[in-house]
mmCIF file of C-alpha atoms and ligand atoms in Angstrom:
data_model
loop_
_atom_site.group_PDB
_atom_site.id
_atom_site.type_symbol
_atom_site.label_atom_id
_atom_site.label_comp_id
_atom_site.label_asym_id
_atom_site.label_seq_id
_atom_site.Cartn_x
_atom_site.Cartn_y
_atom_site.Cartn_z
ATOM 1 C CA MET U 1 131.657 26.873 112.467
ATOM 2 C CA ASN U 2 134.404 28.760 113.866
ATOM 3 C CA LEU U 3 137.100 28.059 111.048
ATOM 4 C CA THR U 4 140.159 28.359 113.398
ATOM 5 C CA ASP U 5 138.600 26.420 116.073
ATOM 6 C CA TYR U 6 141.117 23.114 116.056
ATOM 7 C CA SER U 7 138.014 20.921 117.137
ATOM 8 C CA ASP U 8 135.743 22.385 114.560
ATOM 9 C CA ILE U 9 138.472 21.827 111.820
ATOM 10 C CA ARG U 10 139.355 18.287 112.799
ATOM 11 C CA GLY U 11 135.449 17.543 112.816
ATOM 12 C CA LEU U 12 135.307 19.263 109.446
ATOM 13 C CA LEU U 13 138.260 17.415 107.745
ATOM 14 C CA SER U 14 137.877 13.920 109.115
ATOM 15 C CA ARG U 15 134.106 14.131 107.808
ATOM 16 C CA HIS U 16 135.610 15.079 104.310
ATOM 17 C CA GLY U 17 138.240 12.165 104.658
ATOM 18 C CA PHE U 18 140.816 15.021 104.091
ATOM 19 C CA HIS U 19 144.489 14.411 104.878
ATOM 20 C CA PHE U 20 147.047 17.528 105.017
ATOM 21 C CA SER U 21 149.947 17.418 102.512
ATOM 22 C CA LYS U 22 152.981 18.360 103.629
ATOM 23 C CA SER U 23 154.276 19.137 99.599
ATOM 24 C CA LEU U 24 151.275 21.660 99.316
ATOM 25 C CA GLY U 25 152.762 23.556 102.486
ATOM 26 C CA GLN U 26 149.407 22.863 104.325
ATOM 27 C CA ASN U 27 149.563 24.505 107.878
ATOM 28 C CA PHE U 28 146.262 25.819 108.677
ATOM 29 C CA LEU U 29 145.833 28.572 110.947
ATOM 30 C CA THR U 30 144.180 27.909 114.265
ATOM 31 C CA ALA U 31 144.272 31.058 116.052
ATOM 32 C CA ALA U 32 141.254 33.551 115.189
ATOM 33 C CA TRP U 33 143.474 36.876 115.839
ATOM 34 C CA VAL U 34 145.926 36.069 112.911
ATOM 35 C CA PRO U 35 143.709 35.751 109.876
ATOM 36 C CA ALA U 36 141.561 38.697 111.284
ATOM 37 C CA ARG U 37 145.027 40.716 111.311
ATOM 38 C CA ILE U 38 146.137 39.662 108.131
ATOM 39 C CA ALA U 39 142.935 40.806 106.484
ATOM 40 C CA GLU U 40 142.930 44.311 108.536
ATOM 41 C CA SER U 41 146.652 44.729 107.427
ATOM 42 C CA ALA U 42 145.556 44.442 103.528
ATOM 43 C CA ASP U 43 144.070 47.736 103.090
ATOM 44 C CA LEU U 44 140.724 46.561 101.876
ATOM 45 C CA ASP U 45 137.137 48.315 101.171
ATOM 46 C CA GLU U 46 134.332 47.334 98.720
ATOM 47 C CA ASN U 47 136.214 48.407 95.682
ATOM 48 C CA THR U 48 139.146 46.155 96.367
ATOM 49 C CA GLY U 49 139.537 42.832 94.432
ATOM 50 C CA VAL U 50 141.702 40.539 96.361
ATOM 51 C CA LEU U 51 143.382 36.891 94.863
ATOM 52 C CA GLU U 52 143.912 34.717 97.916
ATOM 53 C CA VAL U 53 146.375 31.966 97.111
ATOM 54 C CA GLY U 54 145.577 28.475 99.072
ATOM 55 C CA PRO U 55 142.067 29.185 100.791
ATOM 56 C CA GLY U 56 142.367 26.039 103.034
ATOM 57 C CA VAL U 57 139.240 25.754 105.137
ATOM 58 C CA GLY U 58 138.526 29.632 103.972
ATOM 59 C CA CYS U 59 139.396 31.179 107.438
ATOM 60 C CA LEU U 60 141.489 34.028 105.831
ATOM 61 C CA THR U 61 138.803 33.988 103.219
ATOM 62 C CA GLU U 62 135.960 34.764 105.482
ATOM 63 C CA GLN U 63 137.847 37.818 107.072
ATOM 64 C CA LEU U 64 139.016 38.980 103.514
ATOM 65 C CA SER U 65 135.201 38.943 101.889
ATOM 66 C CA LEU U 66 133.979 40.886 104.878
ATOM 67 C CA ARG U 67 136.126 43.756 104.141
ATOM 68 C CA ALA U 68 136.756 43.337 100.164
ATOM 69 C CA GLY U 69 134.507 43.892 97.315
ATOM 70 C CA LYS U 70 135.222 40.467 95.534
ATOM 71 C CA VAL U 71 137.724 37.703 96.752
ATOM 72 C CA LEU U 72 139.024 34.978 94.116
ATOM 73 C CA ALA U 73 140.606 32.060 95.821
ATOM 74 C CA VAL U 74 142.994 29.610 94.036
ATOM 75 C CA GLU U 75 143.297 26.405 95.676
ATOM 76 C CA LEU U 76 145.525 23.785 94.260
ATOM 77 C CA ASP U 77 144.179 20.750 96.698
ATOM 78 C CA LYS U 78 140.878 19.519 94.825
ATOM 79 C CA ALA U 79 140.224 17.599 97.937
ATOM 80 C CA LEU U 80 139.207 21.252 99.557
ATOM 81 C CA LYS U 81 136.588 21.402 97.328
ATOM 82 C CA PRO U 82 133.514 20.270 99.252
ATOM 83 C CA VAL U 83 134.806 21.341 102.599
ATOM 84 C CA LEU U 84 135.141 24.857 100.995
ATOM 85 C CA ALA U 85 131.826 24.584 99.508
ATOM 86 C CA GLU U 86 130.381 23.988 103.433
ATOM 87 C CA THR U 87 132.393 26.681 105.131
ATOM 88 C CA LEU U 88 132.339 29.761 102.484
ATOM 89 C CA GLN U 89 128.317 28.806 101.857
ATOM 90 C CA GLY U 90 126.576 32.113 101.183
ATOM 91 C CA ARG U 91 129.644 34.492 100.557
ATOM 92 C CA GLU U 92 128.414 36.108 97.603
ATOM 93 C CA ASN U 93 131.433 37.808 97.102
ATOM 94 C CA VAL U 94 134.169 34.807 96.845
ATOM 95 C CA GLU U 95 134.829 32.705 93.936
ATOM 96 C CA LEU U 96 136.737 29.721 94.024
ATOM 97 C CA LEU U 97 138.900 28.297 91.360
ATOM 98 C CA PHE U 98 140.850 25.070 91.595
ATOM 99 C CA GLY U 99 144.060 25.072 90.114
ATOM 100 C CA ASP U 100 147.664 26.059 90.459
ATOM 101 C CA VAL U 101 148.437 29.904 90.906
ATOM 102 C CA LEU U 102 151.710 29.453 89.299
ATOM 103 C CA LYS U 103 150.027 28.169 85.936
ATOM 104 C CA GLN U 104 147.843 30.933 85.698
ATOM 105 C CA ASP U 105 147.939 34.021 83.370
ATOM 106 C CA LEU U 106 148.081 36.412 86.673
ATOM 107 C CA PRO U 107 146.646 40.014 84.532
ATOM 108 C CA ALA U 108 144.188 37.921 82.445
ATOM 109 C CA LEU U 109 142.792 36.577 85.677
ATOM 110 C CA VAL U 110 142.205 39.926 87.381
ATOM 111 C CA ARG U 111 140.884 41.405 84.055
ATOM 112 C CA GLU U 112 138.326 38.804 83.889
ATOM 113 C CA ARG U 113 137.593 37.914 87.503
ATOM 114 C CA LEU U 114 137.926 41.146 89.361
ATOM 115 C CA PRO U 115 136.922 43.610 86.728
ATOM 116 C CA GLY U 116 136.722 47.414 88.022
ATOM 117 C CA LEU U 117 138.436 46.591 91.281
ATOM 118 C CA ARG U 118 141.600 47.383 92.607
ATOM 119 C CA PRO U 119 143.543 44.401 92.739
ATOM 120 C CA VAL U 120 145.677 43.209 95.675
ATOM 121 C CA VAL U 121 147.107 39.783 96.909
ATOM 122 C CA CYS U 122 146.198 38.551 100.358
ATOM 123 C CA ALA U 123 147.175 34.986 101.584
ATOM 124 C CA ASN U 124 148.913 32.931 104.006
ATOM 125 C CA LEU U 125 151.633 31.282 101.454
ATOM 126 C CA PRO U 126 152.555 27.689 100.737
ATOM 127 C CA TYR U 127 155.923 28.255 101.880
ATOM 128 C CA ASN U 128 157.695 25.670 99.817
ATOM 129 C CA VAL U 129 156.511 28.022 96.891
ATOM 130 C CA THR U 130 157.089 31.171 98.478
ATOM 131 C CA THR U 131 160.045 32.863 96.186
ATOM 132 C CA PRO U 132 158.205 31.561 92.412
ATOM 133 C CA LEU U 133 154.799 32.922 93.912
ATOM 134 C CA LEU U 134 156.279 36.512 95.071
ATOM 135 C CA THR U 135 158.161 36.572 91.795
ATOM 136 C CA ALA U 136 154.870 35.852 89.684
ATOM 137 C CA PHE U 137 152.971 38.576 91.568
ATOM 138 C CA LEU U 138 155.602 41.430 91.331
ATOM 139 C CA GLU U 139 156.113 40.462 87.661
ATOM 140 C CA ALA U 140 152.151 40.450 86.697
ATOM 141 C CA GLY U 141 152.761 44.264 87.671
ATOM 142 C CA CYS U 142 148.677 44.169 87.963
ATOM 143 C CA PHE U 143 148.767 44.273 92.125
ATOM 144 C CA GLU U 144 148.673 47.364 94.251
ATOM 145 C CA THR U 145 149.871 45.580 97.311
ATOM 146 C CA VAL U 146 150.690 42.159 98.474
ATOM 147 C CA THR U 147 150.148 41.200 101.958
ATOM 148 C CA VAL U 148 151.240 37.867 102.724
ATOM 149 C CA MET U 149 152.512 35.403 105.356
ATOM 150 C CA ILE U 150 155.796 33.615 104.628
ATOM 151 C CA GLN U 151 158.531 31.982 106.488
ATOM 152 C CA ARG U 152 160.111 34.835 109.019
ATOM 153 C CA GLU U 153 163.724 34.035 107.663
ATOM 154 C CA VAL U 154 162.718 35.020 104.279
ATOM 155 C CA ALA U 155 160.416 37.956 105.466
ATOM 156 C CA ARG U 156 163.662 39.298 106.870
ATOM 157 C CA ARG U 157 166.087 38.855 103.292
ATOM 158 C CA ILE U 158 163.114 40.477 101.507
ATOM 159 C CA CYS U 159 163.039 43.724 103.645
ATOM 160 C CA ALA U 160 167.096 43.835 104.674
ATOM 161 C CA PRO U 161 168.926 46.774 103.897
ATOM 162 C CA ALA U 162 172.361 46.678 102.729
ATOM 163 C CA ASN U 163 175.370 45.681 105.390
ATOM 164 C CA THR U 164 173.338 42.986 107.191
ATOM 165 C CA PRO U 165 173.600 39.541 106.826
ATOM 166 C CA ASP U 166 169.830 38.955 105.587
ATOM 167 C CA TYR U 167 170.839 41.322 102.556
ATOM 168 C CA GLY U 168 170.792 39.657 98.964
ATOM 169 C CA ALA U 169 169.640 39.298 95.574
ATOM 170 C CA PHE U 170 165.839 38.485 95.918
ATOM 171 C CA GLY U 171 165.208 41.277 98.604
ATOM 172 C CA LEU U 172 166.710 43.446 96.257
ATOM 173 C CA PHE U 173 164.612 42.213 93.391
ATOM 174 C CA VAL U 174 161.505 42.905 95.439
ATOM 175 C CA GLN U 175 162.974 46.198 96.824
ATOM 176 C CA TRP U 176 163.338 47.230 93.026
ATOM 177 C CA HIS U 177 159.710 46.620 92.367
ATOM 178 C CA CYS U 178 157.809 47.579 95.935
ATOM 179 C CA ARG U 179 158.185 49.386 98.910
ATOM 180 C CA THR U 180 158.772 46.667 101.601
ATOM 181 C CA GLU U 181 157.265 46.707 105.226
ATOM 182 C CA LEU U 182 157.808 43.685 108.204
ATOM 183 C CA LEU U 183 154.297 43.728 110.071
ATOM 184 C CA PHE U 184 154.609 41.113 112.884
ATOM 185 C CA ASP U 185 155.261 37.810 113.940
ATOM 186 C CA VAL U 186 153.248 34.641 114.042
ATOM 187 C CA PRO U 187 154.394 31.794 116.122
ATOM 188 C CA PRO U 188 154.366 28.065 115.078
ATOM 189 C CA SER U 189 151.621 27.209 117.679
ATOM 190 C CA CYS U 190 148.953 29.249 115.554
ATOM 191 C CA PHE U 191 149.054 26.553 112.974
ATOM 192 C CA VAL U 192 148.056 22.989 112.480
ATOM 193 C CA PRO U 193 150.482 21.087 111.861
ATOM 194 C CA GLN U 194 152.765 23.340 113.231
ATOM 195 C CA PRO U 195 155.601 24.344 111.003
ATOM 196 C CA LYS U 196 159.128 24.202 112.295
ATOM 197 C CA VAL U 197 159.592 27.945 111.956
ATOM 198 C CA THR U 198 158.489 31.292 113.086
ATOM 199 C CA SER U 199 155.885 32.956 110.174
ATOM 200 C CA SER U 200 155.972 36.500 109.522
ATOM 201 C CA VAL U 201 153.333 39.154 107.694
ATOM 202 C CA ILE U 202 154.867 41.417 105.043
ATOM 203 C CA ARG U 203 153.388 43.804 103.029
ATOM 204 C CA LEU U 204 154.697 44.810 99.750
ATOM 205 C CA THR U 205 153.505 48.056 97.718
ATOM 206 C CA ARG U 206 153.926 48.543 94.021
ATOM 207 C CA ARG U 207 156.438 51.486 93.318
ATOM 208 C CA GLU U 208 154.521 53.627 90.434
ATOM 209 C CA GLU U 209 158.155 54.491 89.590
ATOM 210 C CA LYS U 210 161.316 52.272 89.683
ATOM 211 C CA PRO U 211 163.746 53.726 92.463
ATOM 212 C CA PHE U 212 166.295 54.654 90.111
ATOM 213 C CA ALA U 213 166.817 55.065 86.314
ATOM 214 C CA VAL U 214 168.996 51.975 85.197
ATOM 215 C CA ARG U 215 170.120 51.824 81.482
ATOM 216 C CA ASP U 216 169.448 47.976 81.279
ATOM 217 C CA GLU U 217 167.316 46.272 83.663
ATOM 218 C CA GLU U 218 168.206 42.873 82.953
ATOM 219 C CA LEU U 219 171.937 43.676 83.195
ATOM 220 C CA LEU U 220 170.920 45.305 86.530
ATOM 221 C CA PHE U 221 169.973 41.724 87.983
ATOM 222 C CA ARG U 222 172.866 40.118 86.481
ATOM 223 C CA VAL U 223 175.072 42.179 88.258
ATOM 224 C CA ILE U 224 173.118 41.472 91.671
ATOM 225 C CA ARG U 225 172.888 37.856 91.124
ATOM 226 C CA ALA U 226 176.624 38.048 90.265
ATOM 227 C CA ALA U 227 177.432 39.616 93.275
ATOM 228 C CA PHE U 228 175.513 37.411 95.719
ATOM 229 C CA ASN U 229 176.049 34.056 93.771
ATOM 230 C CA GLN U 230 179.750 34.221 95.176
ATOM 231 C CA ARG U 231 179.295 35.997 99.025
ATOM 232 C CA ARG U 232 182.764 35.381 100.066
ATOM 233 C CA LYS U 233 184.607 36.941 96.918
ATOM 234 C CA THR U 234 185.307 40.806 96.824
ATOM 235 C CA LEU U 235 182.857 42.512 94.361
ATOM 236 C CA ALA U 236 185.429 42.427 91.689
ATOM 237 C CA ASN U 237 185.950 39.016 91.638
ATOM 238 C CA ALA U 238 182.213 38.214 91.810
ATOM 239 C CA LEU U 239 181.605 40.473 88.672
ATOM 240 C CA SER U 240 184.437 39.138 86.697
ATOM 241 C CA ALA U 241 183.172 35.376 87.598
ATOM 242 C CA GLY U 242 179.704 36.050 86.668
ATOM 243 C CA ILE U 243 179.620 38.502 83.650
ATOM 244 C CA GLY U 244 180.883 37.241 80.353
ATOM 245 C CA GLY U 245 183.639 39.111 79.200
ATOM 246 C CA LEU U 246 184.666 41.234 82.226
ATOM 247 C CA GLY U 247 187.946 40.823 83.628
ATOM 248 C CA LYS U 248 188.955 41.136 87.170
ATOM 249 C CA GLU U 249 191.071 44.260 86.546
ATOM 250 C CA GLN U 250 188.316 45.580 84.428
ATOM 251 C CA ALA U 251 185.963 45.007 87.127
ATOM 252 C CA GLU U 252 188.290 47.067 89.728
ATOM 253 C CA GLU U 253 188.215 49.681 87.327
ATOM 254 C CA ILE U 254 184.566 50.055 87.063
ATOM 255 C CA LEU U 255 184.256 50.110 90.847
ATOM 256 C CA ALA U 256 186.683 52.740 91.149
ATOM 257 C CA ASN U 257 184.870 54.588 88.499
ATOM 258 C CA CYS U 258 181.454 54.166 90.786
ATOM 259 C CA GLY U 259 183.411 55.589 93.752
ATOM 260 C CA PHE U 260 184.030 52.047 95.284
ATOM 261 C CA ASP U 261 187.135 50.365 96.975
ATOM 262 C CA PRO U 262 188.111 47.916 94.907
ATOM 263 C CA ARG U 263 188.016 45.348 97.393
ATOM 264 C CA ILE U 264 184.490 45.866 98.234
ATOM 265 C CA ARG U 265 181.804 43.126 98.866
ATOM 266 C CA GLY U 266 178.876 42.874 97.426
ATOM 267 C CA GLU U 267 176.600 43.413 100.776
ATOM 268 C CA ALA U 268 178.148 46.537 101.283
ATOM 269 C CA VAL U 269 176.522 48.061 98.192
ATOM 270 C CA ASP U 270 173.231 49.365 97.930
ATOM 271 C CA LEU U 271 170.752 49.334 95.289
ATOM 272 C CA ALA U 272 171.682 52.874 94.165
ATOM 273 C CA GLY U 273 175.281 51.350 93.975
ATOM 274 C CA PHE U 274 174.552 48.512 91.829
ATOM 275 C CA VAL U 275 172.684 50.588 89.383
ATOM 276 C CA ARG U 276 175.945 52.878 89.107
ATOM 277 C CA ILE U 277 177.658 49.550 88.452
ATOM 278 C CA ALA U 278 175.203 48.220 86.021
ATOM 279 C CA ASP U 279 175.365 51.539 84.059
ATOM 280 C CA GLU U 280 179.292 51.848 83.799
ATOM 281 C CA ILE U 281 179.699 48.046 82.460
ATOM 282 C CA ASN U 282 176.814 48.799 80.106
ATOM 283 C CA SER U 283 178.578 51.859 78.825
ATOM 284 C CA LEU U 284 181.959 49.516 78.335
ATOM 285 C CA PHE U 285 180.218 46.763 76.279
HETATM 286 N N1 LIG M 1 144.794 30.044 104.111
HETATM 287 C C1 LIG M 1 144.915 29.002 104.627
HETATM 288 C C2 LIG M 1 145.068 29.495 106.553
HETATM 289 O O1 LIG M 1 145.614 30.395 106.440
HETATM 290 O O2 LIG M 1 144.583 28.605 107.225
HETATM 291 C C3 LIG M 1 145.543 27.923 104.402
HETATM 292 C C4 LIG M 1 147.325 28.315 104.070
HETATM 293 S S1 LIG M 1 148.163 26.890 103.902
HETATM 294 C C5 LIG M 1 149.615 27.622 104.294
HETATM 295 C C6 LIG M 1 148.696 26.909 101.888
HETATM 296 C C7 LIG M 1 147.451 26.525 100.986
HETATM 297 O O3 LIG M 1 147.686 26.572 99.597
HETATM 298 C C8 LIG M 1 146.802 25.333 101.113
HETATM 299 O O4 LIG M 1 145.680 25.138 101.007
HETATM 300 C C9 LIG M 1 147.593 24.729 99.687
HETATM 301 O O5 LIG M 1 146.652 23.521 99.620
HETATM 302 C C10 LIG M 1 147.563 25.724 98.965
HETATM 303 N N2 LIG M 1 148.279 25.388 97.628
HETATM 304 C C11 LIG M 1 149.677 25.003 97.928
HETATM 305 N N3 LIG M 1 150.377 25.239 96.720
HETATM 306 C C12 LIG M 1 149.351 25.870 95.617
HETATM 307 C C13 LIG M 1 149.313 26.390 94.530
HETATM 308 N N4 LIG M 1 150.623 26.269 93.692
HETATM 309 N N5 LIG M 1 148.520 27.323 93.978
HETATM 310 C C14 LIG M 1 147.452 27.086 94.659
HETATM 311 N N6 LIG M 1 147.091 26.839 96.077
HETATM 312 C C15 LIG M 1 148.231 26.458 96.407
#
């Protein structure tokens, strides 16, 4: 069976009485080049253990299993159990787990199910939970790379540099943990049902060391969130509104001490600049 051929998939799913769920972000790939190119981009070999989120009917799982040592595929929708039992039959290096990936202890899962392998994530993610999923992968700290298809708009935000409209707090969080690469776009016509938006594949590579030394990482992200919570305000106003105990004049003084114009906006400050600001605030409190 061709797992990206729409008539094959339609026959398979109707035989098992399966109905697509919008709330589970179920848009399945129907263009063979896409899962092949995603798997190709994930830099796999026989020593790699892949965590895949949401195998669907298994088209990407199949491509991953051809290239990696083992694939652990976690699927929330139990209705896909008989479907996957059929499509992935005989694939010795694939393990299926039915449950919510957001409720898993990811480092423990990797230790127990992908032992001795280089852990990576590769998936066509359910778009409604992209941010919590990426946050969980980065906070788990155990994945060398995360190669995923997500909405193009979110992909652009993740990879955006300072002084661009897409630049913001979530991108800075990802860039703090990883090097980011925007790889290629995939149009809605490659899925069934078709999503309303274009998708993009990105690759995140974990940094061995954080890009800059900072005194208090938690404070750094409080500063970044405050800066972008009130995008239209000057950074001094946004900081005094978002950081308890910090007055506007004090915020302006901090910015001046860091070499910034006191009227600067958050979107003009790069990661190194936010680190200087967070360290300056840290030295005051
Ligand atoms: N990999 C398939 C493909 O590329 O055709 C399907 C991708 S589809 C965009 C997302 C998949 O993730 C669906 O199979 C959905 O049921 C599953 N899913 C949604 N939320 C999930 C969660 N929290 N944990 C695990 N799987 C989830």
